[in-house]
Amino acid sequence: MPETTRSSELEEAIQRLTSVPEPDGEFINTLRAHFLAKGQARANTNRVIQMRQKSHSRRLTWGLVMLAIVALAVLFTRPGVVNALKRLFGYVPNVGIIDRSSEVRMLAESVTVTRENYTVTVEQAVLTSEMAAVVYSYTLPPDMVIPDAISSEFHAPFLTLPDGTRLDVSRARHVDSRDCPQCYLRYLMEFPAVPFNVNEATLEIPDLAAVPSNTAPRNWRMQLRFKPADPSAIAPVFEQTVIPEPATQPGDPPTNSASPYGITNRLDTFVALPDGYILYGNTSWTNPIIPPYGIGSILLGIQDAAGAEVPFDYADPRIYSESGELRGYWAYEIGKNFTAPLTLTFGMTASLPAEGGSFTFDPGPNPQLGQKWELDQEVTVNQEVIHILGAEQGGIEPGFFLFTMQSDSNIIGAFIVDLDHPPLGGGGGGGGGILEAGVPFNSGFGYQVP
């Protein structure tokens, strides 16, 4: 059984076990800026719907979302386990977790090129045995005006090695630039690994990311030189032992079990930052009835051993599900002011196909915007009763109907389908809290108006 430690003891253990030198002041400031700049991510759905109005009855069948709650008790491991894992992985801001099992190289110095008042800076390069990551940012001219006619043509960056070998981008994404107020954008690119005997390369950027190709200079060439990484520039990563515990709520329905559909939530690793920790984990499931990306994992709260709430922010997991993989990844940032062990309480939403469940709604020959109907119907879906409370012709154009529903079980959302008329738009949503059973929720359906 792993031994637990207090937060101060954890920090002492990390300090004893970390074989690299203490990070220098510049790196600490970089990490602190990176840590504080992260805002809490919130999922927002914007729907633009054009609708078609039908005067006859519409028979509607719909899918649903199920809810399960899981709590994770976080236990800090024995020093031996921490020591075994800390040598294998490291964390670099903007790049993420990297493999340290072999030599790591970084950019010898940043490279900046200015052309026509556009300034491009290659800020970072991290080379491991698995990949080469390069981060660049750029600023725009203060008087830049985007022309009326713009080109959407875009050619991806690539690395050219001294022997002429070309390495194409395998993955790229925007990364946080809030600690760089002058930057218009910061961009991370991952390439195949650069051989260890190659210490320089040319980064070629045909088009700046997110800039129309006919509005900015093209074909940027940046000469990059690499050197062995300073160990103090890499924060340690530790594997974490976790004991999952089901979180039960008084009056929970029988369908709200601890692990329905083979759902498992796991904390994998944590990164020790100067200001706190980043927790990395994943949610997986085994029942193929839930499709890829069909599980939503939501951290509801963190409590320490003293029962105090621990503030947290969302972080970029920097790991993405493979095609068809029944797994999703998550990451959260916390500070250092807590007493271990921690308890992380998650809510899980699972999208499931509906079995049964249909109702009839007749809006009449001339429904008006804002008009409401009391329906007071009950349907059974997946052996659960759903109350269809009412409908409203919502939106800003005719043809969109918003239905209000409620379930006494753990159904918290729905997707509506009219079997006679394919939808132009639709969707579901919760009301009053995404994880509150019994709270009415809305689901919309739209028809195109001729």
mmCIF file with all atom_site columns, C-alpha atoms in Angstrom, residues 18-135:
data_model
loop_
_atom_site.group_PDB
_atom_site.id
_atom_site.type_symbol
_atom_site.label_atom_id
_atom_site.label_alt_id
_atom_site.label_comp_id
_atom_site.label_asym_id
_atom_site.label_entity_id
_atom_site.label_seq_id
_atom_site.pdbx_PDB_ins_code
_atom_site.Cartn_x
_atom_site.Cartn_y
_atom_site.Cartn_z
_atom_site.occupancy
_atom_site.B_iso_or_equiv
_atom_site.pdbx_formal_charge
_atom_site.auth_seq_id
_atom_site.auth_comp_id
_atom_site.auth_asym_id
_atom_site.auth_atom_id
_atom_site.pdbx_PDB_model_num
ATOM 1   C CA . THR A 1 18  ? 15.426  15.274 -8.348  1.00 0.00 ? 18  THR A CA 1
ATOM 2   C CA . SER A 1 19  ? 18.927  14.790 -9.668  1.00 0.00 ? 19  SER A CA 1
ATOM 3   C CA . VAL A 1 20  ? 18.893  17.863 -11.893 1.00 0.00 ? 20  VAL A CA 1
ATOM 4   C CA . PRO A 1 21  ? 20.068  21.270 -10.628 1.00 0.00 ? 21  PRO A CA 1
ATOM 5   C CA . GLU A 1 22  ? 17.554  23.739 -9.212  1.00 0.00 ? 22  GLU A CA 1
ATOM 6   C CA . PRO A 1 23  ? 15.894  25.643 -12.088 1.00 0.00 ? 23  PRO A CA 1
ATOM 7   C CA . ASP A 1 24  ? 17.380  29.054 -12.681 1.00 0.00 ? 24  ASP A CA 1
ATOM 8   C CA . GLY A 1 25  ? 15.442  32.266 -12.141 1.00 0.00 ? 25  GLY A CA 1
ATOM 9   C CA . GLU A 1 26  ? 14.626  32.794 -15.801 1.00 0.00 ? 26  GLU A CA 1
ATOM 10  C CA . PHE A 1 27  ? 13.100  29.334 -16.143 1.00 0.00 ? 27  PHE A CA 1
ATOM 11  C CA . ILE A 1 28  ? 11.091  29.784 -12.945 1.00 0.00 ? 28  ILE A CA 1
ATOM 12  C CA . ASN A 1 29  ? 9.719   33.079 -14.245 1.00 0.00 ? 29  ASN A CA 1
ATOM 13  C CA . THR A 1 30  ? 8.831   31.417 -17.548 1.00 0.00 ? 30  THR A CA 1
ATOM 14  C CA . LEU A 1 31  ? 7.003   28.611 -15.779 1.00 0.00 ? 31  LEU A CA 1
ATOM 15  C CA . ARG A 1 32  ? 5.258   31.019 -13.434 1.00 0.00 ? 32  ARG A CA 1
ATOM 16  C CA . ALA A 1 33  ? 4.050   33.131 -16.354 1.00 0.00 ? 33  ALA A CA 1
ATOM 17  C CA . HIS A 1 34  ? 2.913   29.985 -18.140 1.00 0.00 ? 34  HIS A CA 1
ATOM 18  C CA . PHE A 1 35  ? 1.137   28.726 -15.014 1.00 0.00 ? 35  PHE A CA 1
ATOM 19  C CA . LEU A 1 36  ? -0.667  31.979 -14.231 1.00 0.00 ? 36  LEU A CA 1
ATOM 20  C CA . ALA A 1 37  ? -1.565  32.751 -17.831 1.00 0.00 ? 37  ALA A CA 1
ATOM 21  C CA . LYS A 1 38  ? -3.728  29.655 -18.151 1.00 0.00 ? 38  LYS A CA 1
ATOM 22  C CA . GLY A 1 39  ? -7.397  30.573 -17.894 1.00 0.00 ? 39  GLY A CA 1
ATOM 23  C CA . GLN A 1 40  ? -10.112 28.191 -16.911 1.00 0.00 ? 40  GLN A CA 1
ATOM 24  C CA . ALA A 1 41  ? -11.356 26.505 -20.070 1.00 0.00 ? 41  ALA A CA 1
ATOM 25  C CA . ARG A 1 42  ? -15.060 26.449 -20.614 1.00 0.00 ? 42  ARG A CA 1
ATOM 26  C CA . ALA A 1 43  ? -16.828 24.502 -23.317 1.00 0.00 ? 43  ALA A CA 1
ATOM 27  C CA . ASN A 1 44  ? -19.179 26.792 -25.250 1.00 0.00 ? 44  ASN A CA 1
ATOM 28  C CA . THR A 1 45  ? -21.356 25.623 -28.135 1.00 0.00 ? 45  THR A CA 1
ATOM 29  C CA . ASN A 1 46  ? -22.368 28.173 -30.797 1.00 0.00 ? 46  ASN A CA 1
ATOM 30  C CA . ARG A 1 47  ? -25.087 27.062 -33.179 1.00 0.00 ? 47  ARG A CA 1
ATOM 31  C CA . VAL A 1 48  ? -26.078 28.824 -36.389 1.00 0.00 ? 48  VAL A CA 1
ATOM 32  C CA . ILE A 1 49  ? -29.336 27.312 -37.615 1.00 0.00 ? 49  ILE A CA 1
ATOM 33  C CA . GLN A 1 50  ? -31.460 27.986 -40.686 1.00 0.00 ? 50  GLN A CA 1
ATOM 34  C CA . MET A 1 51  ? -34.819 26.258 -40.495 1.00 0.00 ? 51  MET A CA 1
ATOM 35  C CA . ARG A 1 52  ? -37.718 24.936 -42.565 1.00 0.00 ? 52  ARG A CA 1
ATOM 36  C CA . GLN A 1 53  ? -41.273 25.255 -41.307 1.00 0.00 ? 53  GLN A CA 1
ATOM 37  C CA . LYS A 1 54  ? -43.756 22.359 -41.650 1.00 0.00 ? 54  LYS A CA 1
ATOM 38  C CA . SER A 1 55  ? -47.429 22.698 -40.821 1.00 0.00 ? 55  SER A CA 1
ATOM 39  C CA . HIS A 1 56  ? -48.231 18.980 -40.329 1.00 0.00 ? 56  HIS A CA 1
ATOM 40  C CA . SER A 1 57  ? -47.501 16.881 -37.232 1.00 0.00 ? 57  SER A CA 1
ATOM 41  C CA . ARG A 1 58  ? -43.847 16.037 -36.592 1.00 0.00 ? 58  ARG A CA 1
ATOM 42  C CA . ARG A 1 59  ? -43.005 12.711 -35.031 1.00 0.00 ? 59  ARG A CA 1
ATOM 43  C CA . LEU A 1 60  ? -39.769 12.986 -33.065 1.00 0.00 ? 60  LEU A CA 1
ATOM 44  C CA . THR A 1 61  ? -37.404 10.337 -31.699 1.00 0.00 ? 61  THR A CA 1
ATOM 45  C CA . TRP A 1 62  ? -34.242 11.195 -29.848 1.00 0.00 ? 62  TRP A CA 1
ATOM 46  C CA . GLY A 1 63  ? -31.010 10.034 -28.223 1.00 0.00 ? 63  GLY A CA 1
ATOM 47  C CA . LEU A 1 64  ? -29.862 10.766 -24.712 1.00 0.00 ? 64  LEU A CA 1
ATOM 48  C CA . VAL A 1 65  ? -26.967 11.374 -22.360 1.00 0.00 ? 65  VAL A CA 1
ATOM 49  C CA . MET A 1 66  ? -26.358 9.323  -19.215 1.00 0.00 ? 66  MET A CA 1
ATOM 50  C CA . LEU A 1 67  ? -24.554 10.480 -16.075 1.00 0.00 ? 67  LEU A CA 1
ATOM 51  C CA . ALA A 1 68  ? -22.140 8.713  -13.725 1.00 0.00 ? 68  ALA A CA 1
ATOM 52  C CA . ILE A 1 69  ? -20.032 10.163 -10.893 1.00 0.00 ? 69  ILE A CA 1
ATOM 53  C CA . VAL A 1 70  ? -16.614 8.883  -9.901  1.00 0.00 ? 70  VAL A CA 1
ATOM 54  C CA . ALA A 1 71  ? -14.218 10.122 -7.214  1.00 0.00 ? 71  ALA A CA 1
ATOM 55  C CA . LEU A 1 72  ? -10.464 9.599  -7.302  1.00 0.00 ? 72  LEU A CA 1
ATOM 56  C CA . ALA A 1 73  ? -8.451  9.502  -4.083  1.00 0.00 ? 73  ALA A CA 1
ATOM 57  C CA . VAL A 1 74  ? -4.954  10.737 -4.934  1.00 0.00 ? 74  VAL A CA 1
ATOM 58  C CA . LEU A 1 75  ? -2.193  9.092  -2.883  1.00 0.00 ? 75  LEU A CA 1
ATOM 59  C CA . PHE A 1 76  ? 1.431   10.150 -3.117  1.00 0.00 ? 76  PHE A CA 1
ATOM 60  C CA . THR A 1 77  ? 3.717   7.195  -3.751  1.00 0.00 ? 77  THR A CA 1
ATOM 61  C CA . ARG A 1 78  ? 6.794   5.850  -2.008  1.00 0.00 ? 78  ARG A CA 1
ATOM 62  C CA . PRO A 1 79  ? 9.993   7.674  -2.987  1.00 0.00 ? 79  PRO A CA 1
ATOM 63  C CA . GLY A 1 80  ? 11.255  4.600  -4.828  1.00 0.00 ? 80  GLY A CA 1
ATOM 64  C CA . VAL A 1 81  ? 8.393   4.739  -7.326  1.00 0.00 ? 81  VAL A CA 1
ATOM 65  C CA . VAL A 1 82  ? 8.833   8.476  -7.812  1.00 0.00 ? 82  VAL A CA 1
ATOM 66  C CA . ASN A 1 83  ? 12.556  8.025  -8.296  1.00 0.00 ? 83  ASN A CA 1
ATOM 67  C CA . ALA A 1 84  ? 12.097  5.354  -10.962 1.00 0.00 ? 84  ALA A CA 1
ATOM 68  C CA . LEU A 1 85  ? 9.861   7.522  -13.113 1.00 0.00 ? 85  LEU A CA 1
ATOM 69  C CA . LYS A 1 86  ? 11.400  10.939 -12.720 1.00 0.00 ? 86  LYS A CA 1
ATOM 70  C CA . ARG A 1 87  ? 14.381  10.057 -14.923 1.00 0.00 ? 87  ARG A CA 1
ATOM 71  C CA . LEU A 1 88  ? 12.195  9.118  -17.898 1.00 0.00 ? 88  LEU A CA 1
ATOM 72  C CA . PHE A 1 89  ? 10.005  12.161 -18.460 1.00 0.00 ? 89  PHE A CA 1
ATOM 73  C CA . GLY A 1 90  ? 10.200  15.920 -18.213 1.00 0.00 ? 90  GLY A CA 1
ATOM 74  C CA . TYR A 1 91  ? 8.012   18.958 -18.791 1.00 0.00 ? 91  TYR A CA 1
ATOM 75  C CA . VAL A 1 92  ? 8.815   21.976 -20.974 1.00 0.00 ? 92  VAL A CA 1
ATOM 76  C CA . PRO A 1 93  ? 6.418   24.968 -21.154 1.00 0.00 ? 93  PRO A CA 1
ATOM 77  C CA . ASN A 1 94  ? 4.515   25.242 -24.457 1.00 0.00 ? 94  ASN A CA 1
ATOM 78  C CA . VAL A 1 95  ? 5.773   21.799 -25.511 1.00 0.00 ? 95  VAL A CA 1
ATOM 79  C CA . GLY A 1 96  ? 4.481   19.565 -22.721 1.00 0.00 ? 96  GLY A CA 1
ATOM 80  C CA . ILE A 1 97  ? 5.740   16.227 -21.415 1.00 0.00 ? 97  ILE A CA 1
ATOM 81  C CA . ILE A 1 98  ? 8.803   14.891 -23.224 1.00 0.00 ? 98  ILE A CA 1
ATOM 82  C CA . ASP A 1 99  ? 10.811  11.684 -23.127 1.00 0.00 ? 99  ASP A CA 1
ATOM 83  C CA . ARG A 1 100 ? 14.106  12.088 -21.215 1.00 0.00 ? 100 ARG A CA 1
ATOM 84  C CA . SER A 1 101 ? 15.280  8.491  -21.559 1.00 0.00 ? 101 SER A CA 1
ATOM 85  C CA . SER A 1 102 ? 17.908  9.708  -24.057 1.00 0.00 ? 102 SER A CA 1
ATOM 86  C CA . GLU A 1 103 ? 19.686  13.009 -24.624 1.00 0.00 ? 103 GLU A CA 1
ATOM 87  C CA . VAL A 1 104 ? 17.441  16.053 -25.040 1.00 0.00 ? 104 VAL A CA 1
ATOM 88  C CA . ARG A 1 105 ? 18.566  19.000 -27.127 1.00 0.00 ? 105 ARG A CA 1
ATOM 89  C CA . MET A 1 106 ? 17.176  22.516 -27.273 1.00 0.00 ? 106 MET A CA 1
ATOM 90  C CA . LEU A 1 107 ? 17.542  25.676 -29.302 1.00 0.00 ? 107 LEU A CA 1
ATOM 91  C CA . ALA A 1 108 ? 20.971  27.214 -28.760 1.00 0.00 ? 108 ALA A CA 1
ATOM 92  C CA . GLU A 1 109 ? 19.489  30.713 -29.056 1.00 0.00 ? 109 GLU A CA 1
ATOM 93  C CA . SER A 1 110 ? 16.255  32.238 -30.292 1.00 0.00 ? 110 SER A CA 1
ATOM 94  C CA . VAL A 1 111 ? 16.151  33.416 -33.901 1.00 0.00 ? 111 VAL A CA 1
ATOM 95  C CA . THR A 1 112 ? 14.300  36.562 -35.006 1.00 0.00 ? 112 THR A CA 1
ATOM 96  C CA . VAL A 1 113 ? 13.690  37.775 -38.559 1.00 0.00 ? 113 VAL A CA 1
ATOM 97  C CA . THR A 1 114 ? 11.852  40.999 -39.523 1.00 0.00 ? 114 THR A CA 1
ATOM 98  C CA . ARG A 1 115 ? 10.439  41.628 -42.987 1.00 0.00 ? 115 ARG A CA 1
ATOM 99  C CA . GLU A 1 116 ? 8.070   44.433 -43.969 1.00 0.00 ? 116 GLU A CA 1
ATOM 100 C CA . ASN A 1 117 ? 7.268   45.141 -40.288 1.00 0.00 ? 117 ASN A CA 1
ATOM 101 C CA . TYR A 1 118 ? 6.373   41.492 -39.642 1.00 0.00 ? 118 TYR A CA 1
ATOM 102 C CA . THR A 1 119 ? 8.592   39.963 -36.954 1.00 0.00 ? 119 THR A CA 1
ATOM 103 C CA . VAL A 1 120 ? 8.904   36.191 -36.610 1.00 0.00 ? 120 VAL A CA 1
ATOM 104 C CA . THR A 1 121 ? 10.749  34.661 -33.654 1.00 0.00 ? 121 THR A CA 1
ATOM 105 C CA . VAL A 1 122 ? 11.606  31.012 -33.179 1.00 0.00 ? 122 VAL A CA 1
ATOM 106 C CA . GLU A 1 123 ? 11.394  30.835 -29.382 1.00 0.00 ? 123 GLU A CA 1
ATOM 107 C CA . GLN A 1 124 ? 11.939  27.173 -28.631 1.00 0.00 ? 124 GLN A CA 1
ATOM 108 C CA . ALA A 1 125 ? 13.141  23.913 -30.110 1.00 0.00 ? 125 ALA A CA 1
ATOM 109 C CA . VAL A 1 126 ? 13.085  20.650 -28.156 1.00 0.00 ? 126 VAL A CA 1
ATOM 110 C CA . LEU A 1 127 ? 14.609  17.559 -29.732 1.00 0.00 ? 127 LEU A CA 1
ATOM 111 C CA . THR A 1 128 ? 14.158  14.060 -28.315 1.00 0.00 ? 128 THR A CA 1
ATOM 112 C CA . SER A 1 129 ? 14.549  10.551 -29.696 1.00 0.00 ? 129 SER A CA 1
ATOM 113 C CA . GLU A 1 130 ? 10.856  10.620 -30.631 1.00 0.00 ? 130 GLU A CA 1
ATOM 114 C CA . MET A 1 131 ? 10.277  14.042 -32.169 1.00 0.00 ? 131 MET A CA 1
ATOM 115 C CA . ALA A 1 132 ? 11.461  17.590 -32.774 1.00 0.00 ? 132 ALA A CA 1
ATOM 116 C CA . ALA A 1 133 ? 9.218   20.360 -31.454 1.00 0.00 ? 133 ALA A CA 1
ATOM 117 C CA . VAL A 1 134 ? 9.617   23.949 -32.648 1.00 0.00 ? 134 VAL A CA 1
ATOM 118 C CA . VAL A 1 135 ? 7.689   26.967 -31.329 1.00 0.00 ? 135 VAL A CA 1
#
